[in-house]
mmCIF file of C-alpha atoms in Angstrom:
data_model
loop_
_atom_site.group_PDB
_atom_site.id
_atom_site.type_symbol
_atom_site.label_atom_id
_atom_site.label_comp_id
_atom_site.label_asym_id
_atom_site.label_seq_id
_atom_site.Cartn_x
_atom_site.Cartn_y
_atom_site.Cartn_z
ATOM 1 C CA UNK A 1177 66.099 147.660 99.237
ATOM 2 C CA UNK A 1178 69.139 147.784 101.278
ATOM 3 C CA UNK A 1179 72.208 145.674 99.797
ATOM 4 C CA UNK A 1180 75.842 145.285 101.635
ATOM 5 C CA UNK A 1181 76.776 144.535 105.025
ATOM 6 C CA UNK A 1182 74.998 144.988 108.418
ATOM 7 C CA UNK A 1183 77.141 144.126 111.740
ATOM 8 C CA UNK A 1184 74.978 144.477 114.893
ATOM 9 C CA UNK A 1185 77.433 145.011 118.171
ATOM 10 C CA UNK A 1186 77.090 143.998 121.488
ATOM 11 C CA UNK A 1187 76.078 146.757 124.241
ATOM 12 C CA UNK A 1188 79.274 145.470 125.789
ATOM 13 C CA UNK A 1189 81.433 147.030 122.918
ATOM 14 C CA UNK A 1190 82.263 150.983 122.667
ATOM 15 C CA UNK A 1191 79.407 152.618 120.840
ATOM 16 C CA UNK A 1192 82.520 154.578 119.046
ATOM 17 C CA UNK A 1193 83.062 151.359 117.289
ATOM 18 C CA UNK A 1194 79.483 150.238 116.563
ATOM 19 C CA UNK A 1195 77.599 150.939 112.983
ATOM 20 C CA UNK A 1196 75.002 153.840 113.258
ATOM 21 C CA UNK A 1197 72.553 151.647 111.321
ATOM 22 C CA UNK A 1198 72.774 149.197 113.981
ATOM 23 C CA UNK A 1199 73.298 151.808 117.021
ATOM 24 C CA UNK A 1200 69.856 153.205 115.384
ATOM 25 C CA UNK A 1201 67.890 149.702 115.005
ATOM 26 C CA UNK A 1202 69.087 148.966 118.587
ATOM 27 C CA UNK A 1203 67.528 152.669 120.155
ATOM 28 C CA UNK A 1204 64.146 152.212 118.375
ATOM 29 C CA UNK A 1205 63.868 148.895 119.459
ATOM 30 C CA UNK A 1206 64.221 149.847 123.301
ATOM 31 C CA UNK A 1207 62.268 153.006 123.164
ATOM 32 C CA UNK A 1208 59.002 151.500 122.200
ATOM 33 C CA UNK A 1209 59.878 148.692 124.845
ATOM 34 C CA UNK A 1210 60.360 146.027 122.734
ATOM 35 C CA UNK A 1211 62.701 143.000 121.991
ATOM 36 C CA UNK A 1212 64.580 142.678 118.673
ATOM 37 C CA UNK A 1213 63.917 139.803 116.985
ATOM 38 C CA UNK A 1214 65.956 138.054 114.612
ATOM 39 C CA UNK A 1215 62.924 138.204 111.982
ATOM 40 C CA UNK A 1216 63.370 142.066 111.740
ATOM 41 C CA UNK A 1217 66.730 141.718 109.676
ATOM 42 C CA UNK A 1218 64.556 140.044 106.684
ATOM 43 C CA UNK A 1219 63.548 143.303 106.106
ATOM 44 C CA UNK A 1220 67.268 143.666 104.701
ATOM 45 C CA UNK A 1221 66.696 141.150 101.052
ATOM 46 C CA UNK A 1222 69.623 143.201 99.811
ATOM 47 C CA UNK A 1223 72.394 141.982 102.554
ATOM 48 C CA UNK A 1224 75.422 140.002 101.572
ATOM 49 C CA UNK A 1225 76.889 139.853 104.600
ATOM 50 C CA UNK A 1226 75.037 138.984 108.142
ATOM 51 C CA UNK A 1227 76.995 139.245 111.451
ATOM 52 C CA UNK A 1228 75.039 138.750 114.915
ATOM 53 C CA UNK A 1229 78.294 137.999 116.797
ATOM 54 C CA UNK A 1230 78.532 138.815 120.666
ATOM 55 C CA UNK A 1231 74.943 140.357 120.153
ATOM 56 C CA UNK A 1232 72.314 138.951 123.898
ATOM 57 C CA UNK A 1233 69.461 141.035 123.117
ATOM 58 C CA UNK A 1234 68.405 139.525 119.831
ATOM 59 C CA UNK A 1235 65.015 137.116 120.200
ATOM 60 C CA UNK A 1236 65.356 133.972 118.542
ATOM 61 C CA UNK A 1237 62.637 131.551 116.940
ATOM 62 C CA UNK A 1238 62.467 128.253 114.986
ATOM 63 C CA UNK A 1239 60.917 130.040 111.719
ATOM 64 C CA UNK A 1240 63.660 133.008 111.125
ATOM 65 C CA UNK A 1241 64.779 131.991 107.635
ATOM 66 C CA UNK A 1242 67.087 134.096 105.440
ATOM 67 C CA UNK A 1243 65.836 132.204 102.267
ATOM 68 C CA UNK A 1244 65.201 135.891 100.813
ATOM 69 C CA UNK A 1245 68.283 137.049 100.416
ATOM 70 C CA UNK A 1246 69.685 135.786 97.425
ATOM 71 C CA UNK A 1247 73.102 137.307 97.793
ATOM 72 C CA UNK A 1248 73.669 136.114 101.626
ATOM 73 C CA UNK A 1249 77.308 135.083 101.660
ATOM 74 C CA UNK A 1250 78.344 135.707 105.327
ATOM 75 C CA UNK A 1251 76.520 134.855 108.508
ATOM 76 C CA UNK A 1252 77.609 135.310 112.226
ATOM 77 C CA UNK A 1253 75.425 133.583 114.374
ATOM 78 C CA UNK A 1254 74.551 135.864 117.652
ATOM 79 C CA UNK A 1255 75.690 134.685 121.183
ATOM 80 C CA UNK A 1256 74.156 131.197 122.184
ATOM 81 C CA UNK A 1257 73.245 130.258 118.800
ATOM 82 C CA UNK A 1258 73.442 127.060 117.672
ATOM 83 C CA UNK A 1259 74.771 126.384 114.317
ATOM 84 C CA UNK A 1260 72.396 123.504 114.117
ATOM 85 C CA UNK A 1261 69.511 125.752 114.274
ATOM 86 C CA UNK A 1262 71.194 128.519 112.039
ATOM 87 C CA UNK A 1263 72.254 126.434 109.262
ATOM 88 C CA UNK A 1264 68.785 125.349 108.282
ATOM 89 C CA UNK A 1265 67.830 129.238 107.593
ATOM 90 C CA UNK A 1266 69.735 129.521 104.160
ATOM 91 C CA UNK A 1267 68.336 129.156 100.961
ATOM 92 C CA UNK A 1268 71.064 128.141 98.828
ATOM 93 C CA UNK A 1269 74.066 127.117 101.041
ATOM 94 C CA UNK A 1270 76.333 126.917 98.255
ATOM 95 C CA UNK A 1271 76.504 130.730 97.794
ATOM 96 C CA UNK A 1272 77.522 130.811 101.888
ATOM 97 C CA UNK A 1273 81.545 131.847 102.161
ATOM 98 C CA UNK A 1274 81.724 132.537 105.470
ATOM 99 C CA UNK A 1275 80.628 131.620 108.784
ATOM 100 C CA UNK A 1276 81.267 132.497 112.554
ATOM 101 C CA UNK A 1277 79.357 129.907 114.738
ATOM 102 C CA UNK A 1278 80.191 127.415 118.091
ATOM 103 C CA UNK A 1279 80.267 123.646 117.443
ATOM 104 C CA UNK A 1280 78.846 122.203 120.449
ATOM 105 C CA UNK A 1281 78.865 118.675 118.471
ATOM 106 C CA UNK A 1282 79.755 116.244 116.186
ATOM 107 C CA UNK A 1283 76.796 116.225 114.234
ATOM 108 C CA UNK A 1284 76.796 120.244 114.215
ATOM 109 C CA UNK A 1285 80.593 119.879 113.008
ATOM 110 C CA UNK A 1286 79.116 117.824 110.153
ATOM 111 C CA UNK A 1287 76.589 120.153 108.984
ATOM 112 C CA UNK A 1288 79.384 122.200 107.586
ATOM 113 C CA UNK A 1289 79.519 120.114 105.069
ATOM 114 C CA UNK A 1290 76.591 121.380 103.870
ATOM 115 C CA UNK A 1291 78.157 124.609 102.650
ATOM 116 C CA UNK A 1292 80.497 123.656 99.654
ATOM 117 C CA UNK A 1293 81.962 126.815 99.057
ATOM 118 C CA UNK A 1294 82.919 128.091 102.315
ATOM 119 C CA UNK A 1295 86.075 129.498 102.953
ATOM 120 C CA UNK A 1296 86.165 131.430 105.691
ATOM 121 C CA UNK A 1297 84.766 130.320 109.089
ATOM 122 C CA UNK A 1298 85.399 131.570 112.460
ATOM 123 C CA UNK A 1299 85.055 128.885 115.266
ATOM 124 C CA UNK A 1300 83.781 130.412 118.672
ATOM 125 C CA UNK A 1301 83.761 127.690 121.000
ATOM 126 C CA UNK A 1302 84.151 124.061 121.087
ATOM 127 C CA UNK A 1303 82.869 121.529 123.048
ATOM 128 C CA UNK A 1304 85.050 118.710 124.430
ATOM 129 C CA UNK A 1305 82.994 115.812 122.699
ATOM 130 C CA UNK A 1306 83.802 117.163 118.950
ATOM 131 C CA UNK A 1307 86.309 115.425 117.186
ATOM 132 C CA UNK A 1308 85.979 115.315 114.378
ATOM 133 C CA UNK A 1309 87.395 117.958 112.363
ATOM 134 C CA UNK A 1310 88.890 115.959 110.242
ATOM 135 C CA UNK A 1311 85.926 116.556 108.078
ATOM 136 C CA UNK A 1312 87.201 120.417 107.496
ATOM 137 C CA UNK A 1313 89.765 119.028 105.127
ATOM 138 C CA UNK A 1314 86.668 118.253 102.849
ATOM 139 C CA UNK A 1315 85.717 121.787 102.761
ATOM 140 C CA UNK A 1316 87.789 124.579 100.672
ATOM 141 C CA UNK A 1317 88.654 126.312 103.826
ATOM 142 C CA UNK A 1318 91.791 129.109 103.433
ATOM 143 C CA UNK A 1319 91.007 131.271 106.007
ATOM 144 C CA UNK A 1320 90.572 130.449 109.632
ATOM 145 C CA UNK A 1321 89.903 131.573 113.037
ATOM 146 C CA UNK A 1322 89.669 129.694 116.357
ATOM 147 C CA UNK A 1323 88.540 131.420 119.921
ATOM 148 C CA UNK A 1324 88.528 129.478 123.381
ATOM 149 C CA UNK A 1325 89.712 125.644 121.202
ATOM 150 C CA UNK A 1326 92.022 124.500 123.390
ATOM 151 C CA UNK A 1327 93.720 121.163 121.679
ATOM 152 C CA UNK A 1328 94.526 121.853 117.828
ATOM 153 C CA UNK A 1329 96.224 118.947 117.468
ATOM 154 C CA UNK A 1330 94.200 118.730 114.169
ATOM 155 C CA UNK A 1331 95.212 121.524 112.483
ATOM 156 C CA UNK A 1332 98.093 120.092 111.103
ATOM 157 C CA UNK A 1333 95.933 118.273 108.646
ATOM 158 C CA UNK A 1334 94.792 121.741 107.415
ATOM 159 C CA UNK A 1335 97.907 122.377 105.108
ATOM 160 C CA UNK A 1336 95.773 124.528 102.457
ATOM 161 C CA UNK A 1337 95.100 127.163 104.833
ATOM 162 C CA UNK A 1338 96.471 130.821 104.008
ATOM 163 C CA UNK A 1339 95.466 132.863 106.829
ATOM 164 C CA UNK A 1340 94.951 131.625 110.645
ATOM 165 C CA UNK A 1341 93.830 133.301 114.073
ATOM 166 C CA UNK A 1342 93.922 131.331 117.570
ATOM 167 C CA UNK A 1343 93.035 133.316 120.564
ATOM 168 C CA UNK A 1344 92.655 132.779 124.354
ATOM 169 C CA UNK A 1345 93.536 129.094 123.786
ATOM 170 C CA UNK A 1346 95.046 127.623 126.742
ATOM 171 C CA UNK A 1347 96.990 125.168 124.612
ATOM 172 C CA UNK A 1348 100.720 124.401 125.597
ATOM 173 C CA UNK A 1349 101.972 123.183 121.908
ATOM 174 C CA UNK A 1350 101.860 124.989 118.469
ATOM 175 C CA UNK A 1351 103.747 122.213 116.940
ATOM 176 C CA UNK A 1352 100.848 121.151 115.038
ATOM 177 C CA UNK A 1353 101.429 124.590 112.953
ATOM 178 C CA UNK A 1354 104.974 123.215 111.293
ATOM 179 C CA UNK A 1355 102.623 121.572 108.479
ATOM 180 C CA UNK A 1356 101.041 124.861 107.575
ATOM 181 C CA UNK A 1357 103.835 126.044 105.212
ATOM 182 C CA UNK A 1358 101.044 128.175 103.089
ATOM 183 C CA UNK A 1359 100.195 130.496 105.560
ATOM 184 C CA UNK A 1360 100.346 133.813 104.871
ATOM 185 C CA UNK A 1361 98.846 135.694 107.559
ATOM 186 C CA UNK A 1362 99.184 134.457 111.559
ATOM 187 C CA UNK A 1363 97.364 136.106 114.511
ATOM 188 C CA UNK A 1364 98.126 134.542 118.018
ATOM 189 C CA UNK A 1365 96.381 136.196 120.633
ATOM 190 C CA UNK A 1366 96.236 135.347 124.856
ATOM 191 C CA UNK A 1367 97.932 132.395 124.590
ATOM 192 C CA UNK A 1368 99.372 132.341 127.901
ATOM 193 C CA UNK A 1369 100.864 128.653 127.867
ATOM 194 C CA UNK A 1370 102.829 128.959 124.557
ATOM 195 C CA UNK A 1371 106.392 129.003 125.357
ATOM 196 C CA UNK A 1372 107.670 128.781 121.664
ATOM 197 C CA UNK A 1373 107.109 130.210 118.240
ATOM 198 C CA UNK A 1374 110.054 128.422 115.931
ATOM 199 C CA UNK A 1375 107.738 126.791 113.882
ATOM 200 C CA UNK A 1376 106.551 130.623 111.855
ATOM 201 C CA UNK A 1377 110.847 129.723 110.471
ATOM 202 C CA UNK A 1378 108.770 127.068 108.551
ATOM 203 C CA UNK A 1379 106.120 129.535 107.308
ATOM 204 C CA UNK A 1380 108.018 131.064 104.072
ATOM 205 C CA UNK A 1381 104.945 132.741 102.426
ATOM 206 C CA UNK A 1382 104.446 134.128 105.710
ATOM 207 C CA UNK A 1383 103.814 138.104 104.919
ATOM 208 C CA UNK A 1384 101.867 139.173 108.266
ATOM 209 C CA UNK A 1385 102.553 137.866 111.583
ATOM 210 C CA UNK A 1386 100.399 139.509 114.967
ATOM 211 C CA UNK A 1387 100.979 138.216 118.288
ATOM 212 C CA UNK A 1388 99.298 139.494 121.169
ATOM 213 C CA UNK A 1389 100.072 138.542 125.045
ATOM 214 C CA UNK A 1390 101.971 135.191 123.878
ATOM 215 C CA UNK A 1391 104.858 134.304 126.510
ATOM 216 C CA UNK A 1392 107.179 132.930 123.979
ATOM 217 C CA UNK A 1393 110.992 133.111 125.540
ATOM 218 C CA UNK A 1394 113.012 134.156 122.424
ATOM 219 C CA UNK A 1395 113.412 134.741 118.982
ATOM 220 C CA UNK A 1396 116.924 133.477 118.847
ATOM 221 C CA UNK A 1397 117.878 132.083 115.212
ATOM 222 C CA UNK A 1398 115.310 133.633 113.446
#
């Protein structure tokens, strides 16, 4: 039995930075001329951490379940998966901590509620109709990451949060992030729009701040 992590990259990534396990899985596969498929990682019952992320060449069908591993805590859902179809392959969703998935909806924003106990979860895309993420504030979220969301208006409802990434958003306010006076860790990346970052001098348990191709004007007064 194999027990701890397994991260499967994207062909699109440097194979420098890519897992030889995975690297290996990926070779076999495509000498012997044949697709992965997302049932091939039940093989791993021992896995307590799950991350598909960015990965095209993975086959998908209705009756993957990860039901077998009983120490499952993280799950990234590979590219054009929907979390409404992922969330139904857990066993016990209160041992789930983490998650990386798109909301494309509503309803799949709801099913998050389903996982009592997460605290980590990595948003990848957003669809214009959801709205309702007012419902996060039910979860015990403290860390969180956000990828192509464009309005965060909402986040200033998320005042328990102690570690926060938002990249390539083309938003044009951070305001919202005054109210987020637990943060400890901040990562801005590719926000192109953002002309201002005052509101980190309201951060005080702020201990590790990364910005990345933000155009903010000044840091006058800090």
């Amino acid at each position: 039995m194999i027990s701890g992590s397994l991260h499967i990259v994207s062909p699109i990534h440097s194979a420098m930075n890519r897992p030889r396990r995975s690297l290996n899985i990926t070779q076999d596969k495509k000498l012997n001329s044949q697709r992965i498929d997302q049932r091939d990682f039940e093989a791993f019952k021992g896995l307590t951490a799950l991350d598909l992320t960015n990965t095209y060449e993975i086959s998908q069908t209705d009756q993957t379940t990860l039901a077998h591993m009983p120490g499952l805590k993280s799950y990234g859902g590979a590219f054009n998966e929907s979390f409404s179809t992922f969330s139904g392959y857990f066993g016990d969703k209160s041992k789930i901590t983490e998650l990386t998935t798109p909301l494309r909806s509503n309803q799949e924003l709801a099913l998050l509620l389903e996982f009592p106990n997460l605290s980590s979860l990595s948003i990848t895309y957003v669809d214009e109709s959801v709205t309702d993420f007012h419902l996060l504030n039910q979860l015990p979220i403290k860390s969180l990451s956000l990828t192509f969301v464009d309005k965060l208006g909402w986040l200033s409802s998320m005042t328990g949060l102690s570690s926060l990434s938002i990249q390539y958003s083309e938003t044009t306010d951070l305001q919202p992030l005054y109210a987020l006076t637990q943060l400890q860790e901040l990562q801005l990346s590719y926000l192109t729009n953002v002309k201002s970052i005052d509101f980190v001098q309201n951060m005080p348990a702020l201990q590790t701040l990364d910005i990345e191709n933000v155009n903010f004007s000044s840091l006058e007064g800090w």
